[in-house]
Coordinates of C-alpha atoms and ligand atoms in Angstrom, one line a residue:
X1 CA 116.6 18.9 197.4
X2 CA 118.0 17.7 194.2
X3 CA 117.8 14.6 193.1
X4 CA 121.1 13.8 190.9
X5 CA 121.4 9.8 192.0
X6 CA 118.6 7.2 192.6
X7 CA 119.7 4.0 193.8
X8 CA 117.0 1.2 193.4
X9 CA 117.0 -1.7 195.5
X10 CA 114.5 -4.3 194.8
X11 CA 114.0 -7.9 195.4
X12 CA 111.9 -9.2 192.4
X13 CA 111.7 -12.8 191.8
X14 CA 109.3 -12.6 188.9
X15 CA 109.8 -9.3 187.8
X16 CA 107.2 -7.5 188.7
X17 CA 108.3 -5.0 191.3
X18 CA 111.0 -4.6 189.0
X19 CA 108.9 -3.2 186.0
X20 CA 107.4 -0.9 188.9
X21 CA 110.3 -0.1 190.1
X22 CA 111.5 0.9 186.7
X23 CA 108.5 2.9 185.9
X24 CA 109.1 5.1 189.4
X25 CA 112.9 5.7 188.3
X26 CA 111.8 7.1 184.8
X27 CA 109.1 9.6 186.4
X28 CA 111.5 10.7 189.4
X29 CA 114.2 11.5 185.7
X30 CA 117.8 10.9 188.0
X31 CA 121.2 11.9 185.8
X32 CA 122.3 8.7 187.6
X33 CA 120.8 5.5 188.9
X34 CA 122.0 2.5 189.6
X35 CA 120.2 -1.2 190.7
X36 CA 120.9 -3.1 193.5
X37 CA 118.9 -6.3 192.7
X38 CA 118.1 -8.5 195.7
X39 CA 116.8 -11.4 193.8
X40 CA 120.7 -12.0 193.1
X41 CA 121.9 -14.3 196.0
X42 CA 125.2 -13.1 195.4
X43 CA 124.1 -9.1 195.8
X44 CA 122.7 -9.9 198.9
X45 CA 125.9 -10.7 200.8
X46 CA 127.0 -7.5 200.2
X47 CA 125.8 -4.3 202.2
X48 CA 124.7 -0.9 201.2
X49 CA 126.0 2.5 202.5
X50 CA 123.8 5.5 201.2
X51 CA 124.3 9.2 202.5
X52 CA 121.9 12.4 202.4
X53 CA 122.7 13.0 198.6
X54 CA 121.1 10.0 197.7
X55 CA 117.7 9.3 197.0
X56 CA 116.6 5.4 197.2
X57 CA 113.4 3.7 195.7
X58 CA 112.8 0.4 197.8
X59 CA 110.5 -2.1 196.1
X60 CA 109.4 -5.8 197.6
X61 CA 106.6 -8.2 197.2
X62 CA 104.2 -8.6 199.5
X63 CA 104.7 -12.2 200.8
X64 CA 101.8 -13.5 203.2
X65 CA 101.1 -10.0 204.0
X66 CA 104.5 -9.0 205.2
X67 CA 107.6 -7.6 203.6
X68 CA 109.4 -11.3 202.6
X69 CA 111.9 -12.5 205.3
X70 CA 115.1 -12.1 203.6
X71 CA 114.6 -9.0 202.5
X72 CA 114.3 -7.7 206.1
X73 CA 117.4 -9.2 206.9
X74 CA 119.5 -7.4 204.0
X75 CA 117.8 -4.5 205.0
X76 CA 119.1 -4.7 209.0
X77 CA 122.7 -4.3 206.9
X78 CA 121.7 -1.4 205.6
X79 CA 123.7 2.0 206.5
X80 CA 121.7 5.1 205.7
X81 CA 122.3 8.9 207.6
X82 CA 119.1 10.9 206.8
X83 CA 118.6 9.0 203.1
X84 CA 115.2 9.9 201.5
X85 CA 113.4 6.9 200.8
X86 CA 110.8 6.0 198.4
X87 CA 108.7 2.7 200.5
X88 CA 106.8 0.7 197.5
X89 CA 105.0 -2.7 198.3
X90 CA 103.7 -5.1 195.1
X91 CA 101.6 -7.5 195.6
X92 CA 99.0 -9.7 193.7
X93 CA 95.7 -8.3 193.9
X94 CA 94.5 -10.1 197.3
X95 CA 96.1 -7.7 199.8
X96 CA 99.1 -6.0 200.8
X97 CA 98.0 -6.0 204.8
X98 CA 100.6 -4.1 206.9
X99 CA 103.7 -4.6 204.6
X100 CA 103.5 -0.8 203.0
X101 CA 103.9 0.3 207.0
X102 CA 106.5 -2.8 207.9
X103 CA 108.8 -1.0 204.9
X104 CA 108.5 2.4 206.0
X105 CA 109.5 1.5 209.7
X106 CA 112.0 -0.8 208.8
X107 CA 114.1 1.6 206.7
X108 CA 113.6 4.9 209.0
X109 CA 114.9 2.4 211.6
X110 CA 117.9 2.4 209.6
X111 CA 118.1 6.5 209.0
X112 CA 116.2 7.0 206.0
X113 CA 113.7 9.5 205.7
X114 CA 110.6 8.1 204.7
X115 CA 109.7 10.6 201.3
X116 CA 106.3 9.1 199.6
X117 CA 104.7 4.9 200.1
X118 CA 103.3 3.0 197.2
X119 CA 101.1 0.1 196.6
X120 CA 101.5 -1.3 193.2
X121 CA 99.6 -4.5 191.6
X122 CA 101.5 -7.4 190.2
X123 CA 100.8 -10.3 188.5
X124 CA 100.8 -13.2 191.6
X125 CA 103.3 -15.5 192.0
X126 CA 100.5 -18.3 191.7
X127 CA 98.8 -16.7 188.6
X128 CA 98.9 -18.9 185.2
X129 CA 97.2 -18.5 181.7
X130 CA 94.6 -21.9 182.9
X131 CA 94.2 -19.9 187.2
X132 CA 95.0 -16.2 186.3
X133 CA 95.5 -14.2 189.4
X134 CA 96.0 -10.3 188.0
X135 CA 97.7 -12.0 185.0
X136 CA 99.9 -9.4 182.8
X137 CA 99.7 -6.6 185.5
X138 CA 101.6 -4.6 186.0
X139 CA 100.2 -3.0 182.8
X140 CA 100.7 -0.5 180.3
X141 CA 98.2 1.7 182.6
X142 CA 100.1 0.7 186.0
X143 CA 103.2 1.7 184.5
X144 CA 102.2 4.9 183.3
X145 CA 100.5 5.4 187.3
X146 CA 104.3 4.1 188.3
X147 CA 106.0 6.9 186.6
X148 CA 103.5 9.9 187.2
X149 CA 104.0 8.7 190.7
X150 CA 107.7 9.1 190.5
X151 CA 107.2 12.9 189.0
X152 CA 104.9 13.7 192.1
X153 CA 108.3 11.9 193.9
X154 CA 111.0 14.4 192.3
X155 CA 108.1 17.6 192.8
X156 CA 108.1 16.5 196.5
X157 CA 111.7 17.0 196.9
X158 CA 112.2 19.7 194.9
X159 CA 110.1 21.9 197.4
X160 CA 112.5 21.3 200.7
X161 CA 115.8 22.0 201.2
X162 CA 117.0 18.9 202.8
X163 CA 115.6 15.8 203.9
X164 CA 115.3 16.8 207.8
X165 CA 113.0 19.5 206.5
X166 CA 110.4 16.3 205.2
X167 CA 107.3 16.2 206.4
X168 CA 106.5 13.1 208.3
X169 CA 105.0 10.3 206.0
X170 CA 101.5 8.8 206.8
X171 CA 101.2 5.4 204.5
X172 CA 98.1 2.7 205.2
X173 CA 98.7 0.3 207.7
X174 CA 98.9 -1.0 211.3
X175 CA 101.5 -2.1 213.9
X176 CA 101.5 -5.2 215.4
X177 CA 102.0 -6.2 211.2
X178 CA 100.8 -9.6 211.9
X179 CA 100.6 -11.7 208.8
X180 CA 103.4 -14.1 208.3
X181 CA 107.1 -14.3 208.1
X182 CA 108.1 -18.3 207.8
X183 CA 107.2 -19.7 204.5
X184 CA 104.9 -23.0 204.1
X185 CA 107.6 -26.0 203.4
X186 CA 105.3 -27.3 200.2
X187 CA 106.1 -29.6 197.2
X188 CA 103.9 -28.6 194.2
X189 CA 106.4 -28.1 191.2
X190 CA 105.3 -30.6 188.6
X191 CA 108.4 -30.8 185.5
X192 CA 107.7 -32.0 181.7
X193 CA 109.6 -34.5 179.8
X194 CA 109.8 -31.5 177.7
X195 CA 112.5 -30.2 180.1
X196 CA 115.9 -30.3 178.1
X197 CA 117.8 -29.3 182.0
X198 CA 119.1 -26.4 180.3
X199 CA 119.9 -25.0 183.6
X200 CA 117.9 -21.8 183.4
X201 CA 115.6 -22.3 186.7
X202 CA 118.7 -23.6 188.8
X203 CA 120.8 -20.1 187.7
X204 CA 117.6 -17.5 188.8
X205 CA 116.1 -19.5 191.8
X206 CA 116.8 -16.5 194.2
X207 CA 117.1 -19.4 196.7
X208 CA 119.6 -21.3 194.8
X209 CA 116.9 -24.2 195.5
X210 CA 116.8 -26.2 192.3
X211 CA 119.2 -28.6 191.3
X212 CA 122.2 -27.9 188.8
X213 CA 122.7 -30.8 187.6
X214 CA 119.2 -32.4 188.0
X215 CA 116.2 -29.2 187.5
X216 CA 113.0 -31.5 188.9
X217 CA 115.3 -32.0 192.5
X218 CA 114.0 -29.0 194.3
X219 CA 115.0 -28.2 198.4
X220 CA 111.4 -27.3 199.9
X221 CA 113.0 -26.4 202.6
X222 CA 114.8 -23.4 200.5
X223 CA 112.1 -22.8 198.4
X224 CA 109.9 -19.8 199.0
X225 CA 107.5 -20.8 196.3
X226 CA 108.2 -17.5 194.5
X227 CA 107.4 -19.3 190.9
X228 CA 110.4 -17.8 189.0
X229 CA 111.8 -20.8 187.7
X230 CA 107.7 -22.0 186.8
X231 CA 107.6 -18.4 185.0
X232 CA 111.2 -18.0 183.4
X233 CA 111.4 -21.7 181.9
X234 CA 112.2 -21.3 178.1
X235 CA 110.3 -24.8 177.6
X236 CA 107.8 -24.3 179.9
X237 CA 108.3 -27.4 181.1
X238 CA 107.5 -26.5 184.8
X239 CA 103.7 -25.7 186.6
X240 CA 102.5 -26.1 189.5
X241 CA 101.0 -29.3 190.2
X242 CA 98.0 -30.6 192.6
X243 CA 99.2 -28.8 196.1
X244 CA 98.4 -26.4 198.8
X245 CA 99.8 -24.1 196.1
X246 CA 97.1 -25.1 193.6
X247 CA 94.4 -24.7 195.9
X248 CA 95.9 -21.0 196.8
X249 CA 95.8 -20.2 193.3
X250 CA 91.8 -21.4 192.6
X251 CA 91.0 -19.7 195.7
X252 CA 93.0 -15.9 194.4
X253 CA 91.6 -16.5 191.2
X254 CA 87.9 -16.7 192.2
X255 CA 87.8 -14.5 195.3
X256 CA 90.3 -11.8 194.2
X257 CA 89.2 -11.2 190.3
X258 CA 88.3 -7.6 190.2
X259 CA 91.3 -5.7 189.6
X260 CA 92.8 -3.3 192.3
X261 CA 94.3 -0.2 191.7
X262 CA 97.8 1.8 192.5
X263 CA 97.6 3.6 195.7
X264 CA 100.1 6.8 196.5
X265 CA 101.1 7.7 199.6
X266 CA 102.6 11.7 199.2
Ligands
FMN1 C1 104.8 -16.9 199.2 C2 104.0 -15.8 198.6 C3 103.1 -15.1 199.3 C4 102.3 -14.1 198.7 N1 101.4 -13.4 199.5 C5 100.7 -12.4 199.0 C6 99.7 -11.6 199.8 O1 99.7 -11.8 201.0 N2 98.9 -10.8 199.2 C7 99.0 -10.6 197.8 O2 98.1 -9.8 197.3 N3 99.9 -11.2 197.0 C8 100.7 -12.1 197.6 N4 101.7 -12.8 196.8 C9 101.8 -12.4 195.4 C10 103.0 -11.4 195.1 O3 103.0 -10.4 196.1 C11 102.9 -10.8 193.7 O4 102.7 -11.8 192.8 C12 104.1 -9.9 193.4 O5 103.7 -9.2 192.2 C13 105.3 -10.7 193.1 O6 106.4 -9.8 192.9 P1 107.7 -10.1 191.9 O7 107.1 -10.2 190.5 O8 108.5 -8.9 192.1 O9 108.3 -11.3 192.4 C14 102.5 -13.8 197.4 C15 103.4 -14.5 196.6 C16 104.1 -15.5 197.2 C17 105.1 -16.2 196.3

C-alpha cells in the first residue's frame, strides 16, 4: 500500500503525545501530512472524513487508565471506509491499563483498519522539577524508538496491497476496559503574585476553563486537571498546591520511579 498522506490526530494538552506523535510521522517519511490537533477546542467541533488512501496516526493520553472522555466523543464523529490506523496510547510511567485496546476498538468501530498499537512514556501531567513523575520523557531515546517504530509502520504497509488484505492486529489489553471515564472535580492550582495575567493559560486550557480576564478563577467543574496552563506559564506563576492532586503526584513519584519502556504492537 503506499503511503503518500498521513493525517495525525492527537489530543495533547502538554505535549507529549505530540512529540511522539511527531517522531512516528518522521519514521513512517509521508510526501504529505497534515495535524488535526484535538487539544484546540475549536478543532474539535469540526469532524473528520478519511478514505482508504489515507493512512492516520491516532495519539491520546492515558487518563485514569482510559482513552480521555472527550476524545472518545470526537472520535464517534469520525467517518473512516477501510482507513489504516496507527492506535498510540501515552501515558506517565504508572500504567496505560486497557486504553491501547479501548483505541484500537474505538476507531475499527468507525472503519479503520487497525495497522500497528503503541505505548509510549510521557512526562505525567502531575510531574514537577520538586515531585518528578518521568520528568523530560519522552526523550531523545523515546523519540528515536518513536520514529524506528513508524519505519517498521511504512515496512508493514508496503508488503499488502490494500488495507483489507491486513492482518488482524493483537495489542495488550482487556475488555470490560474498566478504569475511569469522569474526571475528579478538584481545586489544587495555587497562582503567584508573580502572575502578570498575560493571558497565556486562559488561551491553551483545552477546556477553556481558566478565566480571561482573571487567570487564578478556574471552573473545576471544566477542568480535567491536565496541567497545561501549570506547564506552559511563561512566569511560572502556577503549581499545584496541597490537594488530592498533590498527594497523586508524591504517590507516582515514589511508587512509579523506575522508568518504563516503549512497547510496539506490529
Ligand atoms: C487526569 C489524568 C489522569 C492520568 N492517568 C494516568 C494513568 O492512568 N496512567 C499513567 O501512567 N498516566 C496517567 N496520566 C499521565 C498522562 O497520561 C501523561 O502525563 C501523558 O504523557 C500526558 O500526555 P500529553 O503530554 O500529551 O498531555 C494522567 C494524567 C491526567 C491529567
Amino acid at each position: 500500500m503506499n503511503v503518500d498522506s498521513v493525517t495525525a490526530v492527537y489530543f495533547s494538552p502538554t505535549g507529549t503525545s505530540r512529540k511522539i506523535t511527531e517522531g512516528i510521522v518522521k519514521g513512517i517519511k509521508p510526501a504529505r501530512s497534515n495535524v488535526v490537533d484535538l487539544t484546540d477546542a475549536e478543532r474539535r467541533m469540526m469532524p473528520l472524513h478519511v478514505s482508504e488512501k489515507d493512512l492516520l496516526v491516532v495519539a491520546v493520553p492515558v487518563y485514569m487508565g482510559r482513552v480521555p472522555a472527550l476524545v472518545t466523543e470526537w472520535l464517534s464523529t469520525l467517518t473512516a471506509r477501510k482507513t489504516p490506523v496507527v492506535c498510540v496510547v501515552v501515558y506517565g510511567n504508572r500504567v496505560y491499563d486497557n486504553a491501547l485496546l479501548e483505541l484500537k476498538d474505538t476507531l475499527a468501530a468507525r472503519g479503520c483498519v487497525p495497522v500497528a498499537g503503541a505505548a509510549y512514556v510521557g512526562e505525567h501531567s502531575f510531574s514537577s522539577e520538586e515531585i518528578p513523575v518521568a520528568h523530560g520523557r519522552p526523550d531523545s531515546s523515546d523519540l528515536a524508538h518513536a520514529e524506528a517504530f513508524g519505519r517498521a509502520v511504512r515496512d508493514k504497509m508496503d508488503a499488502v496491497a490494500d488495507s483489507s488484505a491486513m492482518p488482524e492486529l493483537h495489542v495488550a489489553g482487556s475488555r470490560p476496559y474498566e478504569g475511569m471515564t469522569t474526571l475528579w472535580d478538584v481545586d489544587f492550582i495555587e497562582v503567584a503574585d508573580s502572575c502578570t495575567q498575560c493571558g497565556v493559560c486562559a488561551q491553551i486550557c483545552p477546556l477553556g476553563a481558566i478565566d480571561t480576564q482573571n487567570s487564578a478563577l478556574v471552573d473545576i467543574a471544566q477542568c480535567i486537571t491536565c496541567c497545561a496552563c501549570i506547564k506552559r506559564c511563561p512566569q511560572q506563576a502556577r503549581s499545584i498546591k496541597p490537594s488530592l492532586v498533590k498527594d497523586a503526584s508524591l504517590r507516582l513519584n515514589k511508587l512509579f520511579s523506575a522508568p518504563k519502556q516503549p512497547e510496539n504492537f506490529l
